[in-house]
Structure formats: structure tokens, C-alpha cells
mmCIF file of C-alpha atoms and ligand atoms in Angstrom:
data_model
loop_
_atom_site.group_PDB
_atom_site.id
_atom_site.type_symbol
_atom_site.label_atom_id
_atom_site.label_comp_id
_atom_site.label_asym_id
_atom_site.label_seq_id
_atom_site.Cartn_x
_atom_site.Cartn_y
_atom_site.Cartn_z
ATOM 1 C CA MET A 166 68.578 -155.065 56.870
ATOM 2 C CA LEU A 167 68.321 -156.615 53.421
ATOM 3 C CA SER A 168 71.737 -156.698 51.729
ATOM 4 C CA ILE A 169 72.216 -157.609 48.108
ATOM 5 C CA ARG A 170 75.763 -158.295 46.997
ATOM 6 C CA ASN A 171 77.120 -158.918 43.487
ATOM 7 C CA LEU A 172 73.809 -160.314 42.300
ATOM 8 C CA SER A 173 74.050 -161.650 38.768
ATOM 9 C CA VAL A 174 71.233 -163.020 36.583
ATOM 10 C CA HIS A 175 71.276 -164.398 33.042
ATOM 11 C CA TYR A 176 68.242 -165.154 30.883
ATOM 12 C CA GLY A 177 69.845 -167.444 28.333
ATOM 13 C CA GLY A 178 72.372 -165.204 26.613
ATOM 14 C CA ILE A 179 71.064 -161.974 28.169
ATOM 15 C CA HIS A 180 73.068 -160.757 31.140
ATOM 16 C CA ALA A 181 70.178 -158.984 32.916
ATOM 17 C CA LEU A 182 71.961 -158.256 36.230
ATOM 18 C CA ARG A 183 75.696 -157.657 36.162
ATOM 19 C CA GLY A 184 76.662 -158.032 39.801
ATOM 20 C CA ILE A 185 74.582 -155.413 41.598
ATOM 21 C CA SER A 186 74.880 -154.505 45.275
ATOM 22 C CA LEU A 187 72.432 -152.519 47.363
ATOM 23 C CA ASP A 188 71.217 -152.175 50.926
ATOM 24 C CA VAL A 189 67.674 -151.826 52.223
ATOM 25 C CA PRO A 190 67.952 -150.781 55.882
ATOM 26 C CA ALA A 191 65.156 -151.753 58.262
ATOM 27 C CA GLY A 192 62.373 -149.194 58.479
ATOM 28 C CA LYS A 193 63.417 -147.248 55.376
ATOM 29 C CA ILE A 194 62.014 -146.725 51.893
ATOM 30 C CA VAL A 195 64.497 -147.536 49.110
ATOM 31 C CA THR A 196 63.718 -147.051 45.440
ATOM 32 C CA LEU A 197 65.252 -148.421 42.238
ATOM 33 C CA ILE A 198 64.774 -146.207 39.218
ATOM 34 C CA GLY A 199 65.979 -146.635 35.650
ATOM 35 C CA ALA A 200 64.906 -147.047 32.059
ATOM 36 C CA ASN A 201 62.881 -149.963 30.684
ATOM 37 C CA GLY A 202 64.933 -153.123 30.623
ATOM 38 C CA ALA A 203 67.511 -151.872 33.161
ATOM 39 C CA GLY A 204 66.899 -154.907 35.383
ATOM 40 C CA LYS A 205 64.673 -153.501 38.110
ATOM 41 C CA SER A 206 61.986 -156.203 37.955
ATOM 42 C CA THR A 207 64.668 -158.876 37.673
ATOM 43 C CA THR A 208 66.185 -157.580 40.925
ATOM 44 C CA LEU A 209 62.880 -157.888 42.806
ATOM 45 C CA ASN A 210 62.032 -161.245 41.227
ATOM 46 C CA SER A 211 65.397 -162.728 42.147
ATOM 47 C CA ILE A 212 65.142 -161.509 45.768
ATOM 48 C CA MET A 213 61.724 -163.234 45.833
ATOM 49 C CA GLY A 214 63.151 -166.478 44.445
ATOM 50 C CA LEU A 215 61.012 -166.221 41.291
ATOM 51 C CA VAL A 216 64.059 -165.848 39.055
ATOM 52 C CA LYS A 217 67.185 -167.907 39.659
ATOM 53 C CA ALA A 218 70.304 -165.842 40.273
ATOM 54 C CA GLY A 219 73.565 -167.072 38.761
ATOM 55 C CA SER A 220 75.706 -165.764 41.607
ATOM 56 C CA GLY A 221 75.771 -163.291 44.468
ATOM 57 C CA SER A 222 74.025 -163.016 47.788
ATOM 58 C CA VAL A 223 70.694 -161.803 49.191
ATOM 59 C CA SER A 224 71.122 -161.623 52.922
ATOM 60 C CA TRP A 225 68.181 -160.838 55.178
ATOM 61 C CA ASN A 226 69.095 -160.149 58.796
ATOM 62 C CA GLY A 227 72.194 -162.261 58.240
ATOM 63 C CA GLU A 228 70.425 -165.227 56.601
ATOM 64 C CA GLU A 229 70.995 -166.191 52.975
ATOM 65 C CA MET A 230 67.792 -166.079 50.915
ATOM 66 C CA LEU A 231 69.191 -167.134 47.531
ATOM 67 C CA GLY A 232 68.180 -170.663 46.707
ATOM 68 C CA ARG A 233 65.209 -170.689 49.081
ATOM 69 C CA GLN A 234 61.717 -171.399 47.830
ATOM 70 C CA THR A 235 59.492 -168.350 47.367
ATOM 71 C CA LYS A 236 57.091 -169.641 50.031
ATOM 72 C CA ARG A 237 59.936 -169.756 52.572
ATOM 73 C CA ILE A 238 60.994 -166.234 51.618
ATOM 74 C CA VAL A 239 57.416 -165.006 52.217
ATOM 75 C CA GLU A 240 57.450 -166.787 55.585
ATOM 76 C CA SER A 241 60.650 -164.983 56.510
ATOM 77 C CA GLY A 242 58.865 -161.658 56.002
ATOM 78 C CA ILE A 243 59.580 -160.530 52.439
ATOM 79 C CA VAL A 244 56.723 -160.091 49.969
ATOM 80 C CA LEU A 245 56.349 -158.740 46.426
ATOM 81 C CA VAL A 246 53.485 -156.843 44.820
ATOM 82 C CA PRO A 247 54.248 -157.822 41.215
ATOM 83 C CA GLU A 248 54.095 -155.594 38.166
ATOM 84 C CA GLY A 249 50.646 -155.636 36.581
ATOM 85 C CA ARG A 250 49.091 -156.448 39.971
ATOM 86 C CA ARG A 251 48.048 -160.026 39.159
ATOM 87 C CA VAL A 252 45.114 -160.287 41.514
ATOM 88 C CA PHE A 253 42.943 -163.366 40.981
ATOM 89 C CA PRO A 254 40.172 -161.995 38.720
ATOM 90 C CA ASN A 255 37.593 -164.706 39.425
ATOM 91 C CA LEU A 256 37.965 -164.445 43.178
ATOM 92 C CA THR A 257 36.358 -161.844 45.427
ATOM 93 C CA VAL A 258 38.226 -159.273 47.475
ATOM 94 C CA ASP A 259 37.774 -161.439 50.570
ATOM 95 C CA GLU A 260 39.135 -164.515 48.795
ATOM 96 C CA ASN A 261 42.131 -162.630 47.386
ATOM 97 C CA LEU A 262 42.965 -161.322 50.852
ATOM 98 C CA THR A 263 42.649 -164.785 52.390
ATOM 99 C CA LEU A 264 45.159 -166.107 49.849
ATOM 100 C CA GLY A 265 47.599 -163.378 50.916
ATOM 101 C CA ALA A 266 47.627 -164.998 54.363
ATOM 102 C CA PHE A 267 48.286 -168.506 52.967
ATOM 103 C CA ALA A 268 51.399 -169.063 55.062
ATOM 104 C CA ARG A 269 49.705 -168.102 58.341
ATOM 105 C CA HIS A 270 47.536 -170.019 60.788
ATOM 106 C CA ASP A 271 46.769 -167.359 63.418
ATOM 107 C CA LYS A 272 43.096 -166.925 62.565
ATOM 108 C CA ALA A 273 42.262 -164.067 64.932
ATOM 109 C CA ALA A 274 45.297 -162.063 63.831
ATOM 110 C CA ILE A 275 44.434 -162.696 60.171
ATOM 111 C CA GLU A 276 40.950 -161.246 60.787
ATOM 112 C CA ALA A 277 42.475 -158.226 62.537
ATOM 113 C CA ASP A 278 44.810 -157.696 59.571
ATOM 114 C CA ARG A 279 41.896 -157.916 57.147
ATOM 115 C CA GLU A 280 40.167 -155.134 59.097
ATOM 116 C CA HIS A 281 43.384 -153.141 59.004
ATOM 117 C CA VAL A 282 43.567 -153.512 55.196
ATOM 118 C CA PHE A 283 39.925 -152.331 54.992
ATOM 119 C CA LYS A 284 40.875 -149.283 57.069
ATOM 120 C CA LEU A 285 43.717 -148.458 54.694
ATOM 121 C CA PHE A 286 41.473 -149.062 51.659
ATOM 122 C CA PRO A 287 37.800 -148.375 52.481
ATOM 123 C CA ARG A 288 36.944 -149.022 48.822
ATOM 124 C CA LEU A 289 37.917 -152.665 49.282
ATOM 125 C CA LYS A 290 35.599 -152.974 52.240
ATOM 126 C CA GLU A 291 32.673 -151.570 50.260
ATOM 127 C CA ARG A 292 33.360 -154.121 47.540
ATOM 128 C CA HIS A 293 34.538 -157.065 49.607
ATOM 129 C CA LYS A 294 32.231 -159.572 47.890
ATOM 130 C CA GLN A 295 32.951 -158.288 44.395
ATOM 131 C CA LYS A 296 35.163 -160.232 41.981
ATOM 132 C CA ALA A 297 38.559 -158.615 41.477
ATOM 133 C CA GLY A 298 38.317 -158.908 37.680
ATOM 134 C CA THR A 299 35.546 -156.288 37.649
ATOM 135 C CA PHE A 300 37.742 -153.705 39.395
ATOM 136 C CA SER A 301 39.434 -150.627 37.925
ATOM 137 C CA GLY A 302 43.224 -150.655 37.668
ATOM 138 C CA GLY A 303 43.569 -148.516 40.784
ATOM 139 C CA GLU A 304 41.262 -150.747 42.794
ATOM 140 C CA GLN A 305 43.185 -153.837 41.660
ATOM 141 C CA GLN A 306 46.416 -152.179 42.764
ATOM 142 C CA MET A 307 44.901 -151.507 46.200
ATOM 143 C CA LEU A 308 43.853 -155.133 46.416
ATOM 144 C CA ALA A 309 47.320 -156.326 45.359
ATOM 145 C CA VAL A 310 48.889 -154.211 48.117
ATOM 146 C CA GLY A 311 46.257 -155.356 50.616
ATOM 147 C CA ARG A 312 46.853 -158.985 49.695
ATOM 148 C CA ALA A 313 50.612 -158.540 50.216
ATOM 149 C CA LEU A 314 50.004 -156.946 53.624
ATOM 150 C CA MET A 315 47.997 -160.013 54.653
ATOM 151 C CA SER A 316 51.288 -161.934 54.890
ATOM 152 C CA ARG A 317 52.395 -159.444 57.597
ATOM 153 C CA PRO A 318 55.583 -158.524 55.758
ATOM 154 C CA THR A 319 58.630 -156.914 57.295
ATOM 155 C CA VAL A 320 59.790 -155.933 53.814
ATOM 156 C CA LEU A 321 57.237 -154.971 51.152
ATOM 157 C CA MET A 322 58.616 -154.914 47.606
ATOM 158 C CA MET A 323 56.513 -153.210 44.935
ATOM 159 C CA ASP A 324 57.069 -153.365 41.180
ATOM 160 C CA GLU A 325 55.705 -150.277 39.398
ATOM 161 C CA PRO A 326 52.697 -149.734 41.663
ATOM 162 C CA SER A 327 51.701 -146.502 39.880
ATOM 163 C CA LEU A 328 51.921 -147.867 36.319
ATOM 164 C CA GLY A 329 48.817 -147.087 34.270
ATOM 165 C CA LEU A 330 46.916 -145.449 37.120
ATOM 166 C CA ALA A 331 44.966 -142.198 36.934
ATOM 167 C CA PRO A 332 46.677 -139.307 38.793
ATOM 168 C CA LEU A 333 44.243 -139.534 41.709
ATOM 169 C CA PHE A 334 45.173 -143.180 42.289
ATOM 170 C CA VAL A 335 48.902 -142.452 41.857
ATOM 171 C CA GLY A 336 48.710 -139.956 44.726
ATOM 172 C CA MET A 337 46.770 -142.448 46.830
ATOM 173 C CA ILE A 338 49.279 -145.236 46.246
ATOM 174 C CA PHE A 339 52.212 -143.044 47.318
ATOM 175 C CA ASP A 340 50.283 -141.886 50.403
ATOM 176 C CA ILE A 341 49.655 -145.523 51.268
ATOM 177 C CA ILE A 342 53.354 -146.380 50.799
ATOM 178 C CA ARG A 343 54.223 -143.624 53.305
ATOM 179 C CA GLN A 344 51.576 -144.870 55.726
ATOM 180 C CA ILE A 345 52.644 -148.534 55.511
ATOM 181 C CA ASN A 346 56.252 -147.475 56.099
ATOM 182 C CA ALA A 347 55.217 -145.304 59.072
ATOM 183 C CA GLU A 348 53.679 -148.455 60.565
ATOM 184 C CA GLY A 349 57.140 -150.044 60.515
ATOM 185 C CA VAL A 350 57.263 -151.897 57.185
ATOM 186 C CA THR A 351 60.474 -151.577 55.166
ATOM 187 C CA VAL A 352 59.802 -150.783 51.497
ATOM 188 C CA LEU A 353 61.755 -151.565 48.326
ATOM 189 C CA LEU A 354 60.057 -149.778 45.458
ATOM 190 C CA VAL A 355 60.628 -150.030 41.703
ATOM 191 C CA GLU A 356 59.155 -147.115 39.785
ATOM 192 C CA GLN A 357 59.084 -145.414 36.393
ATOM 193 C CA ASN A 358 57.634 -142.379 38.158
ATOM 194 C CA ALA A 359 61.056 -141.276 39.405
ATOM 195 C CA LYS A 360 59.844 -137.982 40.841
ATOM 196 C CA ALA A 361 57.211 -139.528 43.100
ATOM 197 C CA ALA A 362 59.490 -142.420 44.053
ATOM 198 C CA LEU A 363 62.429 -140.198 45.004
ATOM 199 C CA ASP A 364 60.076 -137.891 46.919
ATOM 200 C CA VAL A 365 58.993 -140.758 49.141
ATOM 201 C CA ALA A 366 62.338 -142.628 49.367
ATOM 202 C CA ASP A 367 65.117 -142.328 51.921
ATOM 203 C CA THR A 368 67.584 -143.754 49.397
ATOM 204 C CA GLY A 369 67.511 -144.253 45.635
ATOM 205 C CA TYR A 370 69.578 -146.399 43.283
ATOM 206 C CA VAL A 371 69.796 -145.614 39.580
ATOM 207 C CA MET A 372 70.027 -148.704 37.355
ATOM 208 C CA GLU A 373 71.272 -148.797 33.767
ATOM 209 C CA THR A 374 71.593 -151.965 31.675
ATOM 210 C CA GLY A 375 71.971 -154.412 34.526
ATOM 211 C CA SER A 376 74.210 -152.307 36.765
ATOM 212 C CA ILE A 377 73.782 -149.674 39.441
ATOM 213 C CA SER A 378 75.256 -146.445 38.107
ATOM 214 C CA PHE A 379 74.948 -144.335 41.239
ATOM 215 C CA SER A 380 72.905 -143.880 44.386
ATOM 216 C CA GLY A 381 72.080 -141.251 46.976
ATOM 217 C CA THR A 382 69.381 -139.938 49.243
ATOM 218 C CA GLY A 383 66.036 -139.357 47.532
ATOM 219 C CA LYS A 384 66.518 -135.623 48.047
ATOM 220 C CA ASP A 385 70.031 -135.561 46.564
ATOM 221 C CA LEU A 386 68.983 -137.601 43.533
ATOM 222 C CA LEU A 387 66.045 -135.271 42.853
ATOM 223 C CA ALA A 388 68.570 -132.428 42.609
ATOM 224 C CA ASP A 389 71.148 -134.444 40.604
ATOM 225 C CA ASP A 390 71.604 -133.201 37.019
ATOM 226 C CA ARG A 391 71.985 -136.725 35.624
ATOM 227 C CA VAL A 392 68.687 -137.782 37.212
ATOM 228 C CA ARG A 393 66.914 -134.581 36.213
ATOM 229 C CA LYS A 394 67.928 -134.987 32.567
ATOM 230 C CA ALA A 395 67.389 -138.716 32.153
ATOM 231 C CA TYR A 396 64.510 -139.486 34.503
ATOM 232 C CA LEU A 397 62.674 -136.293 35.384
ATOM 233 C CA GLY A 398 62.482 -134.899 31.848
ATOM 234 C CA GLU A 399 64.182 -131.646 32.833
ATOM 235 C CA GLY A 400 67.023 -129.547 31.354
HETATM 236 P P1 ATP B 621 60.749 -152.558 32.838
HETATM 237 O O1 ATP B 621 60.642 -151.255 33.515
HETATM 238 O O2 ATP B 621 60.571 -152.452 31.354
HETATM 239 O O3 ATP B 621 59.976 -153.673 33.471
HETATM 240 P P2 ATP B 621 63.139 -153.487 34.151
HETATM 241 O O4 ATP B 621 64.171 -152.495 34.552
HETATM 242 O O5 ATP B 621 62.253 -153.980 35.213
HETATM 243 O O6 ATP B 621 62.306 -152.929 32.945
HETATM 244 P P3 ATP B 621 63.695 -156.251 33.584
HETATM 245 O O7 ATP B 621 62.278 -156.570 33.328
HETATM 246 O O8 ATP B 621 64.314 -156.695 34.838
HETATM 247 O O9 ATP B 621 63.932 -154.672 33.465
HETATM 248 O O10 ATP B 621 64.542 -156.775 32.339
HETATM 249 C C1 ATP B 621 65.968 -156.734 32.285
HETATM 250 C C2 ATP B 621 66.449 -157.374 30.984
HETATM 251 O O11 ATP B 621 66.190 -158.774 31.016
HETATM 252 C C3 ATP B 621 65.751 -156.859 29.735
HETATM 253 O O12 ATP B 621 66.703 -156.832 28.696
HETATM 254 C C4 ATP B 621 64.671 -157.905 29.466
HETATM 255 O O13 ATP B 621 64.377 -157.969 28.100
HETATM 256 C C5 ATP B 621 65.353 -159.179 29.931
HETATM 257 N N1 ATP B 621 64.372 -160.150 30.459
HETATM 258 C C6 ATP B 621 63.511 -159.948 31.496
HETATM 259 N N2 ATP B 621 62.792 -161.077 31.732
HETATM 260 C C7 ATP B 621 63.196 -161.989 30.830
HETATM 261 C C8 ATP B 621 62.843 -163.367 30.550
HETATM 262 N N3 ATP B 621 61.925 -164.009 31.294
HETATM 263 N N4 ATP B 621 63.487 -163.975 29.519
HETATM 264 C C9 ATP B 621 64.411 -163.339 28.796
HETATM 265 N N5 ATP B 621 64.801 -162.078 29.004
HETATM 266 C C10 ATP B 621 64.210 -161.405 29.996
#
């Protein structure tokens, strides 16, 4: 279980996270939804050690993660697929995947995981020698997810994986999230596409201006009037 308690982040004078608390139970899919600027990316980036939290706690199976280097956090089993994908454009698919396994030394298992990624994303296999910069947005997103899986995560965090993708790719990405979770990986998902995220999630948290306003099961939030009005464009 990943437990976040009273997490607070300032960027200079901007109080981006105002003491948020949330739980990501092992084996589940949890989603954070909310408007632009609510603090969703900041939450993921501070769990990953990329943004320094002012106070609070990020506990992972009882161990404190705040203050650890990002590399150590990856080694402990938490990985982030960042917003905008950020694959290495001048490197091939193979090279990008190899970098995803940077913290590992078990060569045979790394090769097995590469084959597993190619099974999940046959398109990557077809293009394994192609440079990532020549890929479509959807293909780059697949590669970003594949690269993250190469670290053998226990918790996969994803920041807006469906952003800017054609509908066909959006459906594929959510299918893949379900599949990865069914294989035992815990998922913490940030999404603007609240409908698709709540459909796939066990639990959802709604963020507004640096705080969590309310939470519930994905199913309950989909039926909640406040969510329907503000995030599903209904009523
Ligand atoms: P979006 O969906 O637009 O990415 P978000 O919910 O992920 O939004 P954050 O990106 O976490 O929100 O931003 C939270 C607040 O912190 C916003 O007011 C944003 O302008 C501010 N912020 C984010 N990153 C920085 C930074 N590096 N420096 C200063 N302010 C920042």
C-alpha cells in the first residue's frame, strides 16, 4: 500500500498541494481527476522525488519515500510515465527500453521483460530499430509505458496517458492499463478523461486547487452529480 499523508508542496509563492492524503492499495487502480492546475501532476512528481515536498509523508509498504532520490524510489518499485511521454527521440525503441531497465542487472529477466513488452505492444516490436522521434503520439505513449514496465514496477504511475491521442489509441491505452493491472501491477492514474479513468478505477479522488475535495469508488463517482457536472460535461 502506498499512503500519502498531508503532502504539501510550494513552488515559490504558489501553494500547489495543500496537505493532501490518499491511499493506493496494492493491486488496485486509483485515479486522480480534476481541472488543470489542481495539483495532479505535482502529486505524482512529488511521490517520484522529482518535486520537493515541503511537508507530509509518502509511505510505501511502511517505508518513507520522501527525501529519497528518484533512482532509489524506482528501485523500490515505483515508476512514473510522465506527462508528454518524454521518450528519447534520437534513440531506437530497443535503446529506450534498455534505459527503462537502468537500475537492473538481471540480464535474462530483462530480455524476458522486453519480449513481454513486445507482446503487449506488437507495434513496438515491428519498429524496434526505429528512432522514437519518428513515432506517432500513440506509439510514443506505448513506448513510454513499455519503458516504465522495463523497471518491473510494483506501482505504475501515469500522468495523462490519453492526452492528445486519437480515440483508437485512447481505447488501447485504457485496455493496456487494465491488462497491466490484471498482471498484478498497482496503478495510480492522473487523467483529464474522467469518464475513461473512473470506468477503469477502483477508487477515484477529485482534486481542486491543491486539495482533495472528495473521493469514492469509480462507479460511485461516475454517478455523482458534482462529478457529472464538472468533469463529465453532463447536466
Ligand atoms: P494539468 O492537468 O494542467 O497538468 P495539474 O492538476 O497536473 O494540472 P499541476 O501541474 O500539478 O496541476 O500544477 C499545480 C499548480 O502548481 C498550478 O497552479 C501550476 O501553475 C503550479 N506549478 C506547477 N509546476 C510548477 C513549477 N515548476 N513552478 C511553478 N509553479 C508550478
